mmCIF file of N, CA and C in Angstrom:
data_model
loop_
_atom_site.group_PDB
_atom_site.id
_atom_site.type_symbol
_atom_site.label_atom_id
_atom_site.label_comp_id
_atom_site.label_asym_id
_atom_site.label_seq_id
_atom_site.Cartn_x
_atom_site.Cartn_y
_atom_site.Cartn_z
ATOM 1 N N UNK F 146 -133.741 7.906 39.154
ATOM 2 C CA UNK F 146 -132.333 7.542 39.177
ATOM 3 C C UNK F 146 -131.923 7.167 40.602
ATOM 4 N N UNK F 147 -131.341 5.664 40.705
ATOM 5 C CA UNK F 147 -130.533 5.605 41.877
ATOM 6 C C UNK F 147 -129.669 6.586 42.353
ATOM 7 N N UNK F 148 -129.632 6.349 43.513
ATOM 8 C CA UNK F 148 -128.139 6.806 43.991
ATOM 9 C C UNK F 148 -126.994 5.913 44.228
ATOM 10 N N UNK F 149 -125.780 6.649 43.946
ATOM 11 C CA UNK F 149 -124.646 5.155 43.670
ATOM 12 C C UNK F 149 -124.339 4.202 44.892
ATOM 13 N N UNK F 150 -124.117 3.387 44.858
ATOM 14 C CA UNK F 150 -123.934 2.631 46.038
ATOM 15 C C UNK F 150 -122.443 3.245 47.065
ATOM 16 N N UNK F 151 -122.571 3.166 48.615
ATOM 17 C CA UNK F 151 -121.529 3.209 49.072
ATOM 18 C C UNK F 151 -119.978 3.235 48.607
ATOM 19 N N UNK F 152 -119.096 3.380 48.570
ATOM 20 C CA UNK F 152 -117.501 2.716 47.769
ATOM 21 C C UNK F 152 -117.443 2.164 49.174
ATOM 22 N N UNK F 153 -117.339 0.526 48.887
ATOM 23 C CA UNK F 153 -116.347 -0.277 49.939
ATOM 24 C C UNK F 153 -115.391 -0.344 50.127
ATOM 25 N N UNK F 154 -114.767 -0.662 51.551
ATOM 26 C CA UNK F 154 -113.258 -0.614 52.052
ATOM 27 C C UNK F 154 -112.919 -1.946 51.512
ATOM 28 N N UNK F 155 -112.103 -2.573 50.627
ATOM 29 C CA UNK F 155 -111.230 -4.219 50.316
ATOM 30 C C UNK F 155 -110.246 -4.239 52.096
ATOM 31 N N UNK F 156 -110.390 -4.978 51.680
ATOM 32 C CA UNK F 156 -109.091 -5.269 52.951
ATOM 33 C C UNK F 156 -108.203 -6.837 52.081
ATOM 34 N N UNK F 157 -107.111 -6.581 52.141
ATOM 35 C CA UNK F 157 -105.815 -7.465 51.702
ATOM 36 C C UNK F 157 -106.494 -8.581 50.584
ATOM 37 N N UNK F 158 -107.093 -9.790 51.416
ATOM 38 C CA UNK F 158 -107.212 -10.601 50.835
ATOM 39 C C UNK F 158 -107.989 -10.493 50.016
ATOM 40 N N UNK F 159 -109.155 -9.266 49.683
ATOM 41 C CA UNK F 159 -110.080 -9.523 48.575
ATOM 42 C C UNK F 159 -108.924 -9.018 47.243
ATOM 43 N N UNK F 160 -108.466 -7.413 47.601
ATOM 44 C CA UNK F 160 -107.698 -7.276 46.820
ATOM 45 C C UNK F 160 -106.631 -7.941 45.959
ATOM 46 N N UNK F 161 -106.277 -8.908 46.612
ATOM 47 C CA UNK F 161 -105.704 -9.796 45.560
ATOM 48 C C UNK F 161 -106.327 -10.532 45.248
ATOM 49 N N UNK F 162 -107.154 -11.249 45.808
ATOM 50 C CA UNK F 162 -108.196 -12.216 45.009
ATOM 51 C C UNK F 162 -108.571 -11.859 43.908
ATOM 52 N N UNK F 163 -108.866 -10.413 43.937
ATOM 53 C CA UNK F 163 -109.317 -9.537 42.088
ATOM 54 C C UNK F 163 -108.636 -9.451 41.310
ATOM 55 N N UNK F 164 -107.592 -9.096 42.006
ATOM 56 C CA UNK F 164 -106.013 -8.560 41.076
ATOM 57 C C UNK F 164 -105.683 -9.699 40.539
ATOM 58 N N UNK F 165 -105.249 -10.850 41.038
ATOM 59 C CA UNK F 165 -104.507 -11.716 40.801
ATOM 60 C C UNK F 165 -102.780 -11.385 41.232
ATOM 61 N N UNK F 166 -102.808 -10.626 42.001
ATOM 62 C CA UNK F 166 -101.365 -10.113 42.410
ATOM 63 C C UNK F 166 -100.749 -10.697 43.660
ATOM 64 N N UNK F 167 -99.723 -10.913 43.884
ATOM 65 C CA UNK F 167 -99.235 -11.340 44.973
ATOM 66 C C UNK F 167 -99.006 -10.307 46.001
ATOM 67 N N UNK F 168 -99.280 -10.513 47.375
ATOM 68 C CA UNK F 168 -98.839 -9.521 48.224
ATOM 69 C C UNK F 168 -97.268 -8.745 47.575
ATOM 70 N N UNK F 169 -96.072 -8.949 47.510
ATOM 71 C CA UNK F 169 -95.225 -8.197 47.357
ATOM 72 C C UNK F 169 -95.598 -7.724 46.250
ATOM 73 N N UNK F 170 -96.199 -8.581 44.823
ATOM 74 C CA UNK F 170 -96.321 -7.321 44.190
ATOM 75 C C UNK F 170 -96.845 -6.128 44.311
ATOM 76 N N UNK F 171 -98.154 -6.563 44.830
ATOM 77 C CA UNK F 171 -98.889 -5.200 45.288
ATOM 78 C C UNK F 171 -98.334 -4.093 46.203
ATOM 79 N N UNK F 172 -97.654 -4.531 46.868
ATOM 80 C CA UNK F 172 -96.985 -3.176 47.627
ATOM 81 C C UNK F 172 -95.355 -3.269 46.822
ATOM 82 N N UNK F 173 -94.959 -3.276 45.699
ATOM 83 C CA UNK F 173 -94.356 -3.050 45.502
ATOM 84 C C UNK F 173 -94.792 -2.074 44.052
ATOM 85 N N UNK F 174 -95.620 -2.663 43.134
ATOM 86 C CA UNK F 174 -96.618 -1.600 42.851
ATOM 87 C C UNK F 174 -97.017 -0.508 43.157
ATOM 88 N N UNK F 175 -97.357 -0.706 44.663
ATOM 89 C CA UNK F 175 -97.630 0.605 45.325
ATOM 90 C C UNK F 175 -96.487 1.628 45.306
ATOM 91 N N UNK F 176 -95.644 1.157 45.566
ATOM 92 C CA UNK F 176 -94.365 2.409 45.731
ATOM 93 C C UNK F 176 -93.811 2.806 44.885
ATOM 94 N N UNK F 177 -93.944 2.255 43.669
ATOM 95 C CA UNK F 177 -93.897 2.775 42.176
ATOM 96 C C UNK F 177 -94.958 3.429 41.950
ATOM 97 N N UNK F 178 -95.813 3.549 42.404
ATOM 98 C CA UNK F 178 -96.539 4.447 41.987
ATOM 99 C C UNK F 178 -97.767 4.120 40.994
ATOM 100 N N UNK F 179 -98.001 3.125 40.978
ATOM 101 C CA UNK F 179 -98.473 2.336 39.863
ATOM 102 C C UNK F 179 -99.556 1.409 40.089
ATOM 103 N N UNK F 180 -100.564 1.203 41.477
ATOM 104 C CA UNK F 180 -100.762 0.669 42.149
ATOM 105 C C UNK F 180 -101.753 1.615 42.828
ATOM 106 N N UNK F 181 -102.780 1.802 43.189
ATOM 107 C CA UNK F 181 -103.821 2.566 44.232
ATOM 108 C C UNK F 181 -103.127 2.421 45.709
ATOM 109 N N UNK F 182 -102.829 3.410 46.331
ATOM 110 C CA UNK F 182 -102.342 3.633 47.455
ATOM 111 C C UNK F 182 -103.776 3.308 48.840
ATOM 112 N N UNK F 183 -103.313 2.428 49.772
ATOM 113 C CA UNK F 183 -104.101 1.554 50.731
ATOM 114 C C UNK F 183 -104.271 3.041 51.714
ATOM 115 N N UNK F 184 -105.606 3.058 52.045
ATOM 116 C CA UNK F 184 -106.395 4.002 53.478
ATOM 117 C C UNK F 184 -106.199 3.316 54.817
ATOM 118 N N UNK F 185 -105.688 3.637 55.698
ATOM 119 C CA UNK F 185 -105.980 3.223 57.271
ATOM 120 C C UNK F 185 -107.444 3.607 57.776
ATOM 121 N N UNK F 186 -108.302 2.380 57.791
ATOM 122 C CA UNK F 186 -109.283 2.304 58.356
ATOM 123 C C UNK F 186 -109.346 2.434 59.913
ATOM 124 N N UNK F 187 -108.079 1.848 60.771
ATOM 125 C CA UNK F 187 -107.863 2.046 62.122
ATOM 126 C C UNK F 187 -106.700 1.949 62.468
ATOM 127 N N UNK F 188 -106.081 1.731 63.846
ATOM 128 C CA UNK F 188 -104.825 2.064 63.920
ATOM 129 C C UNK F 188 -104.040 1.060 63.242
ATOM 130 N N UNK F 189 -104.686 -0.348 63.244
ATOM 131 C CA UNK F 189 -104.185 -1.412 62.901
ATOM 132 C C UNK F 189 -104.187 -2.059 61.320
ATOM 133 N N UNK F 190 -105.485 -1.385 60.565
ATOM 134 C CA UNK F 190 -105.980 -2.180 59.615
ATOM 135 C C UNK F 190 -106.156 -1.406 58.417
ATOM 136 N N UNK F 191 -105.731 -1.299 57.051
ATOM 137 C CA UNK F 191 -105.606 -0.713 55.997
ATOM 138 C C UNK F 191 -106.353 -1.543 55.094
ATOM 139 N N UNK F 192 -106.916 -0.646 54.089
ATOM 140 C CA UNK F 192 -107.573 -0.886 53.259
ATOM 141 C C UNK F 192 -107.653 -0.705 51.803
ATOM 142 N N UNK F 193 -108.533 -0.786 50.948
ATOM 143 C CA UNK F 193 -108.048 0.172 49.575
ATOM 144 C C UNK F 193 -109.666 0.448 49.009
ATOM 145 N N UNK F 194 -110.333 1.314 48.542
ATOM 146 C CA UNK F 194 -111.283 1.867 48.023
ATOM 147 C C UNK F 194 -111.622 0.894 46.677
ATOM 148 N N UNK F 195 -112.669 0.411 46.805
ATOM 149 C CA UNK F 195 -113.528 -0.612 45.690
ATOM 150 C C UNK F 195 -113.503 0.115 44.392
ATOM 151 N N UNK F 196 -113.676 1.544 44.374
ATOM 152 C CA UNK F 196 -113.615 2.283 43.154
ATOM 153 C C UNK F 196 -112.290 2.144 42.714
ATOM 154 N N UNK F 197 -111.368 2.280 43.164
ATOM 155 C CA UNK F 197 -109.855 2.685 42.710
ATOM 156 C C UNK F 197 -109.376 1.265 42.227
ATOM 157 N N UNK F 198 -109.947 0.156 42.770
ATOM 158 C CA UNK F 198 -109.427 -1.033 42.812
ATOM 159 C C UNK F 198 -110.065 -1.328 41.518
ATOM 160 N N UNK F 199 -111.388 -1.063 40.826
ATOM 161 C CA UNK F 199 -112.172 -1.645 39.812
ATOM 162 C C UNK F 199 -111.342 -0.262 38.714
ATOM 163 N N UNK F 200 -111.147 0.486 39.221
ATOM 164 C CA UNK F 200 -110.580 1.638 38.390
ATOM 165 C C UNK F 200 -109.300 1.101 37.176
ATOM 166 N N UNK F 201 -108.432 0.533 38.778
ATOM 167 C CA UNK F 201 -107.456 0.145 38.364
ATOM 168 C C UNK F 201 -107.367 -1.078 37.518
ATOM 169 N N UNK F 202 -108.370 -1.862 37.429
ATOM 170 C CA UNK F 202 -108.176 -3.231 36.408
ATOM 171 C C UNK F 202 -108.884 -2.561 35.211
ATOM 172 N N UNK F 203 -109.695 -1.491 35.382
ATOM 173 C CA UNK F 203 -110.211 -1.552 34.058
ATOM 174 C C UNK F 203 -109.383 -0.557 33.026
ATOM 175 N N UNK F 204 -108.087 0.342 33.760
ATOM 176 C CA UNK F 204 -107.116 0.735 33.060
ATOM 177 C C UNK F 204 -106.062 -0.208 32.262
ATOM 178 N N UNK F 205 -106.202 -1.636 32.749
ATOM 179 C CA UNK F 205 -104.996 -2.776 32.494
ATOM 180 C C UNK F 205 -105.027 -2.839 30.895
ATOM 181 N N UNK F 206 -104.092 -3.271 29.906
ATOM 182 C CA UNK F 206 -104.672 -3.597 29.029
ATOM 183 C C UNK F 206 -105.149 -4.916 28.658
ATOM 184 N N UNK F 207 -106.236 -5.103 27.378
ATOM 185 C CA UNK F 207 -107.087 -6.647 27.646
ATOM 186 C C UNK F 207 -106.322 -7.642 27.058
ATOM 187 N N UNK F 208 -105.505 -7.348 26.493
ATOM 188 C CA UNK F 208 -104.639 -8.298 26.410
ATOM 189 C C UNK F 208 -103.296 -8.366 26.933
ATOM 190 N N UNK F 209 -103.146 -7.916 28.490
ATOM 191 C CA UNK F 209 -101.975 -8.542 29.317
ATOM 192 C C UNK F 209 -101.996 -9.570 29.725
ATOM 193 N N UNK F 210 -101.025 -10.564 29.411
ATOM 194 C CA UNK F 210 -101.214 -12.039 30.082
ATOM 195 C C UNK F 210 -100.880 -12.244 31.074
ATOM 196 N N UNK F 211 -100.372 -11.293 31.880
ATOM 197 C CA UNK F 211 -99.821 -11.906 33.115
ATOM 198 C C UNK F 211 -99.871 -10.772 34.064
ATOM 199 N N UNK F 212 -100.494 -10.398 35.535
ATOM 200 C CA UNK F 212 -100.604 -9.197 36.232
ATOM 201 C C UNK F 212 -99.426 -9.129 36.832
ATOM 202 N N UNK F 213 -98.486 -10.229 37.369
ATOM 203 C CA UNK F 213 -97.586 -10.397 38.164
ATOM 204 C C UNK F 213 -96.392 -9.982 37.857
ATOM 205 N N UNK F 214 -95.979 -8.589 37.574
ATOM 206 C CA UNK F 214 -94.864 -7.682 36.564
ATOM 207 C C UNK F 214 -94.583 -6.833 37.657
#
């Protein structure tokens, strides 16, 4: 048996590239609560965990037509 791979840090632009979300949605998401909350990787640069991010689409349901809510 492998061992699982690393969890990668996303940084902004992949995260929406997956999502299909627009920056405000996503942090507006976020503060609802509804949304995986972003890690500070450094003083400057935040991130969000690859698990939480694949977590989170595979909670969506498969037939939502539209992420941008």
């Amino acid at each position: 048996m492998q061992p699982d791979p690393p969890d990668r840090i996303l940084r902004i632009k992949t995260v929406l590239a997956r999502t299909g979300l627009t920056r405000s949605t996503l942090y507006r998401k976020m503060e609802a609560g509804t949304f995986p909350k972003n890690i500070r990787i450094s003083t400057r640069c935040m991130g969000w965990r690859e698990s939480a991010i694949a977590e989170w689409l595979s909670s969506l349901p498969s037939d939502e037509p539209n992420l941008h809510s």
